[in-house]
Coordinates of C-alpha atoms in Angstrom, one line a residue:
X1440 CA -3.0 -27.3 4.5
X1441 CA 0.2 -26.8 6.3
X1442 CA 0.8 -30.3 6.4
X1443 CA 0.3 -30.9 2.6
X1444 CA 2.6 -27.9 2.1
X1445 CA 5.6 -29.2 4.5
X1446 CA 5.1 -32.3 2.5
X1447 CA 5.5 -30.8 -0.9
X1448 CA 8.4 -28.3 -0.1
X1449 CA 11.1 -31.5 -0.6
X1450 CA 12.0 -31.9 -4.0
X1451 CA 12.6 -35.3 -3.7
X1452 CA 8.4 -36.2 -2.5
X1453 CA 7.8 -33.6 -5.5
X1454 CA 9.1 -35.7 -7.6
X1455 CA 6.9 -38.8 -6.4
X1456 CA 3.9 -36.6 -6.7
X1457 CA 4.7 -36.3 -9.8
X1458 CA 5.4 -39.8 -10.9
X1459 CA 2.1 -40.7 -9.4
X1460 CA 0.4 -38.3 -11.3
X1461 CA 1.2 -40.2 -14.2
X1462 CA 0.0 -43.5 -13.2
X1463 CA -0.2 -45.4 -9.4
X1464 CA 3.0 -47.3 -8.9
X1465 CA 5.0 -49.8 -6.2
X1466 CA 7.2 -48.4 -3.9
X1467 CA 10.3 -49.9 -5.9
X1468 CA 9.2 -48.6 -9.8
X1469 CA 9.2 -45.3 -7.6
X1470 CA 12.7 -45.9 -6.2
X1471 CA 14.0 -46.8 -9.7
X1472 CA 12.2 -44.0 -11.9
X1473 CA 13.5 -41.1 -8.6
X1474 CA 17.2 -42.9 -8.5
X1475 CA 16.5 -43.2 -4.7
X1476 CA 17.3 -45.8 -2.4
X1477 CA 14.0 -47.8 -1.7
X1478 CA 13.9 -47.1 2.1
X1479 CA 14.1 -43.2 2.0
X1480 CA 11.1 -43.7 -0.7
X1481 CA 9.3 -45.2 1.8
X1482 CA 9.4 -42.7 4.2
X1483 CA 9.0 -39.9 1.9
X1484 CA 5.8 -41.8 0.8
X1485 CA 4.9 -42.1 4.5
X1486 CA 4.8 -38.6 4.7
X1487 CA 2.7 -38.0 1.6
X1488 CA 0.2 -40.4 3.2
X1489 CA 0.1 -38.7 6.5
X1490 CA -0.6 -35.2 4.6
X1491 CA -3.3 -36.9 2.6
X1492 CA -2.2 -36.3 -0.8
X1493 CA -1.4 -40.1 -1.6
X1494 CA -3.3 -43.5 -0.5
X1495 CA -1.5 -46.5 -0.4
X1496 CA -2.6 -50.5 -0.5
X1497 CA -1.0 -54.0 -0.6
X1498 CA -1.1 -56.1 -3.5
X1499 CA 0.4 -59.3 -3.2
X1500 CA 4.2 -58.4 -2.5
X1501 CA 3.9 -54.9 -3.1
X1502 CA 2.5 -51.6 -1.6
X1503 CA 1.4 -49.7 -5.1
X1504 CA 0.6 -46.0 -3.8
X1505 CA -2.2 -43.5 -6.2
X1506 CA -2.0 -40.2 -6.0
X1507 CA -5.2 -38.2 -4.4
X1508 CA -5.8 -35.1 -7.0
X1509 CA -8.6 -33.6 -3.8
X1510 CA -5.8 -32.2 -1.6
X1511 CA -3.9 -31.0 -4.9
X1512 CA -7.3 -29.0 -6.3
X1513 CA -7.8 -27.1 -2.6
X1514 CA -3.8 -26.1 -2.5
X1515 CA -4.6 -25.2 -6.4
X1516 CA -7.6 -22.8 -5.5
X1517 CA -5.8 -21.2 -2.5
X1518 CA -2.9 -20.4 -4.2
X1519 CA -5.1 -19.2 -7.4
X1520 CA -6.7 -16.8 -4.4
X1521 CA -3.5 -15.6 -3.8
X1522 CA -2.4 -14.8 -7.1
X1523 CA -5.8 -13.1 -8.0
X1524 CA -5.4 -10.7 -5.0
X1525 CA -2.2 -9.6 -6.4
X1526 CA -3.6 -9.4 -9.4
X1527 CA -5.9 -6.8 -9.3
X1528 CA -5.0 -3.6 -10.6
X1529 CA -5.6 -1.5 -7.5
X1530 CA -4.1 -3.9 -5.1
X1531 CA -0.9 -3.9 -2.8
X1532 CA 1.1 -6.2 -5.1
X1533 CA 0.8 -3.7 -8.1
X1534 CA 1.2 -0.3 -6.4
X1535 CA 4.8 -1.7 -4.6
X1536 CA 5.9 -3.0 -7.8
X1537 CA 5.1 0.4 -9.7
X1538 CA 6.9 2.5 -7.0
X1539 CA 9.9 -0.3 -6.8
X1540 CA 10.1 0.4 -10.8
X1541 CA 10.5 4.2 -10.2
X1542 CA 12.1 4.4 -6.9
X1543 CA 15.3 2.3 -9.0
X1544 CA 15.0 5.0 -12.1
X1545 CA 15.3 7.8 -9.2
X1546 CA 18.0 6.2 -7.8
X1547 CA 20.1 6.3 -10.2
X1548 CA 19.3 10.3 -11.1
X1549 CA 20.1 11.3 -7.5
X1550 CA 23.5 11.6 -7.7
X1551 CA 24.0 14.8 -6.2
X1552 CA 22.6 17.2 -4.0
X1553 CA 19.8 19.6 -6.0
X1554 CA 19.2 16.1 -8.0
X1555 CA 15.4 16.8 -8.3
X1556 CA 14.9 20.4 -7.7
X1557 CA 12.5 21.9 -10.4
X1558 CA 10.5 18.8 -10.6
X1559 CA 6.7 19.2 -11.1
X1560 CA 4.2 16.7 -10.6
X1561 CA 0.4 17.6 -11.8
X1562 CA -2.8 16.1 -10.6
X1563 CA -6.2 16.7 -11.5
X1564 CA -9.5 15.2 -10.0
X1565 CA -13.4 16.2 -10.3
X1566 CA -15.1 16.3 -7.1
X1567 CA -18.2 15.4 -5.6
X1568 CA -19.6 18.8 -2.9
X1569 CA -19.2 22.3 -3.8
X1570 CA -16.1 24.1 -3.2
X1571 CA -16.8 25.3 0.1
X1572 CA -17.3 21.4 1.0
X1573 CA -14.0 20.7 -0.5
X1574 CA -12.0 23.2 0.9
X1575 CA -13.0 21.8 4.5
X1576 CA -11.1 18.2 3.2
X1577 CA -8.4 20.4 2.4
X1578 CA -7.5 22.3 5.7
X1579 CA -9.7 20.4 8.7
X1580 CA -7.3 17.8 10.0
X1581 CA -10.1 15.5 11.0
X1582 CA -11.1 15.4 7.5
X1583 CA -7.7 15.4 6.1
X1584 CA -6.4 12.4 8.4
X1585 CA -9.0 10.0 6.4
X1586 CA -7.3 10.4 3.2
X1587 CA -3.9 12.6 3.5
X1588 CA -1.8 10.2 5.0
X1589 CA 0.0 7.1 2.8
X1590 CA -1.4 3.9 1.9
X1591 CA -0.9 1.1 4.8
X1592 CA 0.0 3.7 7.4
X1593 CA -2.8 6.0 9.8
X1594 CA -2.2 9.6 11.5
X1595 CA -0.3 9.8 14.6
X1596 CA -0.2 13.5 14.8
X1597 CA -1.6 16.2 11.9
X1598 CA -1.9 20.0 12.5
X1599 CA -2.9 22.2 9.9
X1600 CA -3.7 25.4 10.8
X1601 CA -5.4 27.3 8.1
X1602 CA -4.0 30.8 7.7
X1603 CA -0.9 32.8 6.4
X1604 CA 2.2 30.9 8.1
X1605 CA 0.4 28.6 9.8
X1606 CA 2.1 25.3 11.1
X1607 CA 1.8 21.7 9.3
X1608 CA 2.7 18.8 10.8
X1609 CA 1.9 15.1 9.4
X1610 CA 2.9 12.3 11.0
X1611 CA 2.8 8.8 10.4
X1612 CA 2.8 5.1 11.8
X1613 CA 2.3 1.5 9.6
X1614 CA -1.6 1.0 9.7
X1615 CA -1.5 -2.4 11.8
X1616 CA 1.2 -0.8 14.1
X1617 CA -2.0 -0.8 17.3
X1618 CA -0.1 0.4 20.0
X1619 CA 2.8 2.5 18.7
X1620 CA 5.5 0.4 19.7
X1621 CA 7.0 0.6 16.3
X1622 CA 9.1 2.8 14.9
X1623 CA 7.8 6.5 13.2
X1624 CA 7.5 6.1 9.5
X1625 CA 7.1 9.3 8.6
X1626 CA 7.5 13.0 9.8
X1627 CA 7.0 16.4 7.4
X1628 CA 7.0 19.6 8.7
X1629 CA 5.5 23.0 6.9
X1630 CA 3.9 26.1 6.7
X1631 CA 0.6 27.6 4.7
X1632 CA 1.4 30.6 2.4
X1633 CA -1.8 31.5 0.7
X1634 CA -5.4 30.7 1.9
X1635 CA -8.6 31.6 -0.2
X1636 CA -11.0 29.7 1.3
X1637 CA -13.2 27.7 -1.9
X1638 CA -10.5 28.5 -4.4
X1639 CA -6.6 28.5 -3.8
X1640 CA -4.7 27.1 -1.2
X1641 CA -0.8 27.1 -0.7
X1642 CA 2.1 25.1 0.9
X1643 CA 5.1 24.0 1.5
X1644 CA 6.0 20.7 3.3
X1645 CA 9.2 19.0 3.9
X1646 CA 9.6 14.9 4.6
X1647 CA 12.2 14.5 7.2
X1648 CA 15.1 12.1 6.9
X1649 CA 15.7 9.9 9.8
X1650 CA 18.2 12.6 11.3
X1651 CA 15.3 15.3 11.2
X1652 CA 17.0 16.8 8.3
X1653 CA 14.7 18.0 5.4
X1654 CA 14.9 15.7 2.5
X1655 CA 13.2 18.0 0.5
X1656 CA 10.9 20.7 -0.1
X1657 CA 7.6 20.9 -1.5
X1658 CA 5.8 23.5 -2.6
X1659 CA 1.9 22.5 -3.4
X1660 CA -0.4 25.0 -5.1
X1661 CA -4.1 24.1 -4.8
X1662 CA -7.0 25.3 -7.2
X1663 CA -10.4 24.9 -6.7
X1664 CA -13.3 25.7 -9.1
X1665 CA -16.6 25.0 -9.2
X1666 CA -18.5 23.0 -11.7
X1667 CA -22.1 21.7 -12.3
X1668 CA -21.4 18.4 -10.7
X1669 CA -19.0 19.5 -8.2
X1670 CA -15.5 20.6 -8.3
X1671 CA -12.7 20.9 -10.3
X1672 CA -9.4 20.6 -8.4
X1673 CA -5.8 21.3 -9.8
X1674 CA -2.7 20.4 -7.4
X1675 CA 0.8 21.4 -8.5
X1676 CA 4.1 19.9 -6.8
X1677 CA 7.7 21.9 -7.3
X1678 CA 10.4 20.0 -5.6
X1679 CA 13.3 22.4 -4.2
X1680 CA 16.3 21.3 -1.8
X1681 CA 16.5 17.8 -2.5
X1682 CA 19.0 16.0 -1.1
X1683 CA 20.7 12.4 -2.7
X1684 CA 18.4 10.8 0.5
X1685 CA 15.4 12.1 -1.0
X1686 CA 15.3 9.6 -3.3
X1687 CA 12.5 7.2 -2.1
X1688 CA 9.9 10.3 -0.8
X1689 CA 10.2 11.5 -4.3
X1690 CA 9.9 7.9 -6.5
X1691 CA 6.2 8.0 -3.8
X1692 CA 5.1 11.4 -5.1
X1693 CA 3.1 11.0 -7.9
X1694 CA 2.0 6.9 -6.4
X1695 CA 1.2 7.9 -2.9
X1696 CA -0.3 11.5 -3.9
X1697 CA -2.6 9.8 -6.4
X1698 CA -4.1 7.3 -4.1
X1699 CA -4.9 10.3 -1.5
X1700 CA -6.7 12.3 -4.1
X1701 CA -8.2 9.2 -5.3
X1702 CA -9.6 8.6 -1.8
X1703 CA -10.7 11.8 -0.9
X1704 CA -12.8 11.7 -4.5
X1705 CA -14.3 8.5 -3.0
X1706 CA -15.2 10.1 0.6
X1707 CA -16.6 13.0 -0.7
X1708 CA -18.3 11.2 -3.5
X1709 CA -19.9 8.6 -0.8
X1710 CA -20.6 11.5 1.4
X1711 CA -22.8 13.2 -1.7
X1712 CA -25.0 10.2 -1.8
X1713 CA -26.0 10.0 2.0
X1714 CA -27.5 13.2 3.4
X1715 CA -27.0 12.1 7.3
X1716 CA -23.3 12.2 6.3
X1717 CA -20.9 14.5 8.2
X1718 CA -18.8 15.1 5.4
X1719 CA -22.2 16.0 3.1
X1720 CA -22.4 19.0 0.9
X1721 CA -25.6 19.9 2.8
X1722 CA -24.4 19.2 6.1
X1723 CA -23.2 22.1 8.4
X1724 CA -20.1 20.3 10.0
X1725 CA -17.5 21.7 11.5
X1726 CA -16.7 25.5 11.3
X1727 CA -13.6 26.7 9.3
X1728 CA -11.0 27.4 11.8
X1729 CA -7.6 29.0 12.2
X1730 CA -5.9 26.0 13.4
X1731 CA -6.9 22.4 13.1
X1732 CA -5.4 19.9 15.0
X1733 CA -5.7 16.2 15.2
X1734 CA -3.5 13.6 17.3
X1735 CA -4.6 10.0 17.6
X1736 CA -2.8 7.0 18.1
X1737 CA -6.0 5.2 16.8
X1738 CA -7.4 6.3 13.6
X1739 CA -7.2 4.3 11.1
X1740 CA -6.2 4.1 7.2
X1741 CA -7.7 2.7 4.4
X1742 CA -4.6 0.7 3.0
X1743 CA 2.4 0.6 0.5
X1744 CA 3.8 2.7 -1.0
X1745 CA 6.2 4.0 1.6
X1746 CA 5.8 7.2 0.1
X1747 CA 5.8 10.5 2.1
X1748 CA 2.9 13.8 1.2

C-alpha cells in the first residue's frame, strides 16, 4: 500500500493511470496524449509496474502497458474505511469540526474582558441507579475520573472533597500521552458550596490559562430527582470572570460537558444491567466520604474536543 501510494502522489503517473484506465496503450501514445518526453514516461511507468498497479508486455516494437483495477479497488476500500470512520456521527472527525465551528463564533465575541459573563449552559439527562447511586458518580473521584475528564485525554490528578468549601482539583493529560512526558493539558481549580447528598450539589470551578491565571469561572448547580426508572438530573453552568483567553474552554462547554454526561449515562446504565458491578445500584461500594482523592498517571479515557469541565 505504501508503495502504490508513493506511486500515485505524482501528478504526472496520475495522469497515465488515468489514460490507462481508458484503454491499454504504448509507451509513446502515452508520451503524446501526457505531452511528456518518452523517456520520463518510461520511468514513471517503471514505477507503476514496481507498485503493481500497471502490467506491461512487448508487442512487436512496442511495450503497450494495461492498467490493473486490483490494487486500485483495495486503496478504494481503505480510503472508503477512512472516510466512514469520520463519518459517523459520534466520531472524532465530527465532534472537532462542531467545536472548530463554535470555537470561531466565540472568537470573535471575546473581545474584551467580561466577554462571556452571564452565560448559561443547560443539560439534562435520565439516569440509570437511584439517586443515592448517582450522587456517588457525582462526588467520588474514582468514579468521577471515568467520565469527568475530556474526550481523548485521562486524569492525572482529581480531588473532590465532598462538603461545604471543600477543594477541587481536575487535571488532565492527552489519553495516549503513557508516561507523562508531555505537556499538562488542562488544570481547574474549585471549591463545593452546597452538598445535599441524593439531591443538590454545588460548585464552582475555574480552567487555568497557561500562566495559572483563571480563565474563567464556573458556577455548576446540580439537581437530582428520582424517578421510576432512575434519575432525573438537571446541571446549570453560569460563566463569571471571563477573560478574552477564555475563549476556547468556553466554545468546549456545552461539546465536552455533553459527552461526560453522556458517558456517565452509559456507565451507570451498563452498571444497572450487571449486578457484580461496582458501580451497581445494588452494590454497596465505596462509602460517601468528606474528601475524595484520585491521582494516577494511568487511568485511562474513553476518547477531542480540547475542551476544559
Amino acid at each position: 500500500m505504501d508503495a502504490l501510494l508513493a506511486a500515485l502522489a505524482d501528478p504526472a503517473r496520475w495522469r497515465l493511470v488515468a489514460l490507462l484506465a481508458e484503454q491499454p496503450r504504448s509507451v509513446g501514445v502515452l508520451a503524446q496524449l501526457a505531452a511528456a518526453r518518452q523517456p520520463q514516461t518510461t520511468k514513471h511507468l517503471q514505477t507503476l509496474e514496481r507498485a503493481g498497479v500497471v502490467t506491461s508486455q512487448r508487442t512487436g516494437q512496442r511495450r503497450v502497458y494495461a492498467l490493473r483495477p486490483g490494487p486500485l479497488r483495495e486503496l478504494a476500500a481503505a480510503l472508503g474505511r477512512l472516510a466512514d470512520a469520520a463519518d459517523r456521527v459520534s466520531g472524532s472527525g465530527t465532534t472537532y469540526e462542531r467545536y472548530g465551528l463554535t470555537m470561531n463564533a466565540e472568537r470573535l465575541a471575546a473581545t474584551e474582558a467580561g466577554w462571556a459573563d452571564g452565560r448559561s449552559f443547560r443539560f439534562h439527562r435520565s439516569l440509570a441507579g437511584r439517586p443515592e447511586t448517582v450522587w456517588r458518580h457525582l462526588t467520588e473521584a474514582g468514579l468521577l475520573a471515568h467520565w469527568w475528564t475530556p474526550d481523548g485525554l485521562r486524569v492525572s490528578e482529581l480531588v473532590f472533597e465532598t462538603r461545604r468549601d471543600g477543594r477541587i482539583v481536575q487535571e488532565y493529560r492527552d489519553a495516549e500521552d503513557a508516561d507523562g512526558s508531555d505537556l499538562i493539558v488542562g488544570r481547574a481549580e474549585g471549591a463545593v458550596e452546597e452538598v445535599r447528598p441524593g439531591e443538590h450539589l454545588a460548585y464552582r470551578l475555574s480552567p487555568q490559562l497557561p500562566d495559572g491565571r483563571p480563565a474563567f469561572t464556573a458556577h455548576v448547580d446540580m439537581g437530582l430527582r428520582p424517578t421510576e426508572t432512575g434519575t432525573d438530573l438537571d446541571v446549570h453552568w453560569r460563566i463569571t470572570g471571563s477573560t478574552v483567553e477564555s475563549v476556547d474552554f468556553v466554545a468546549g462547554i456545552e461539546i465536552g460537558f455533553g459527552q461526560s454526561l453522556d458517558r456517565l449515562a452509559a456507565i451507570l446504565a451498563g452498571s444497572a444491567h450487571d449486578p457484580d458491578s461496582p458501580d451497581s445500584a445494588d452494590s454497596p461500594g465505596t462509602p460517601d466520604s468528606t474528601a475524595s482523592r484520585h491521582n494516577t498517571e494511568n487511568a485511562d479515557s474513553s476518547d477531542n474536543t480540547g475542551s476544559t469541565k
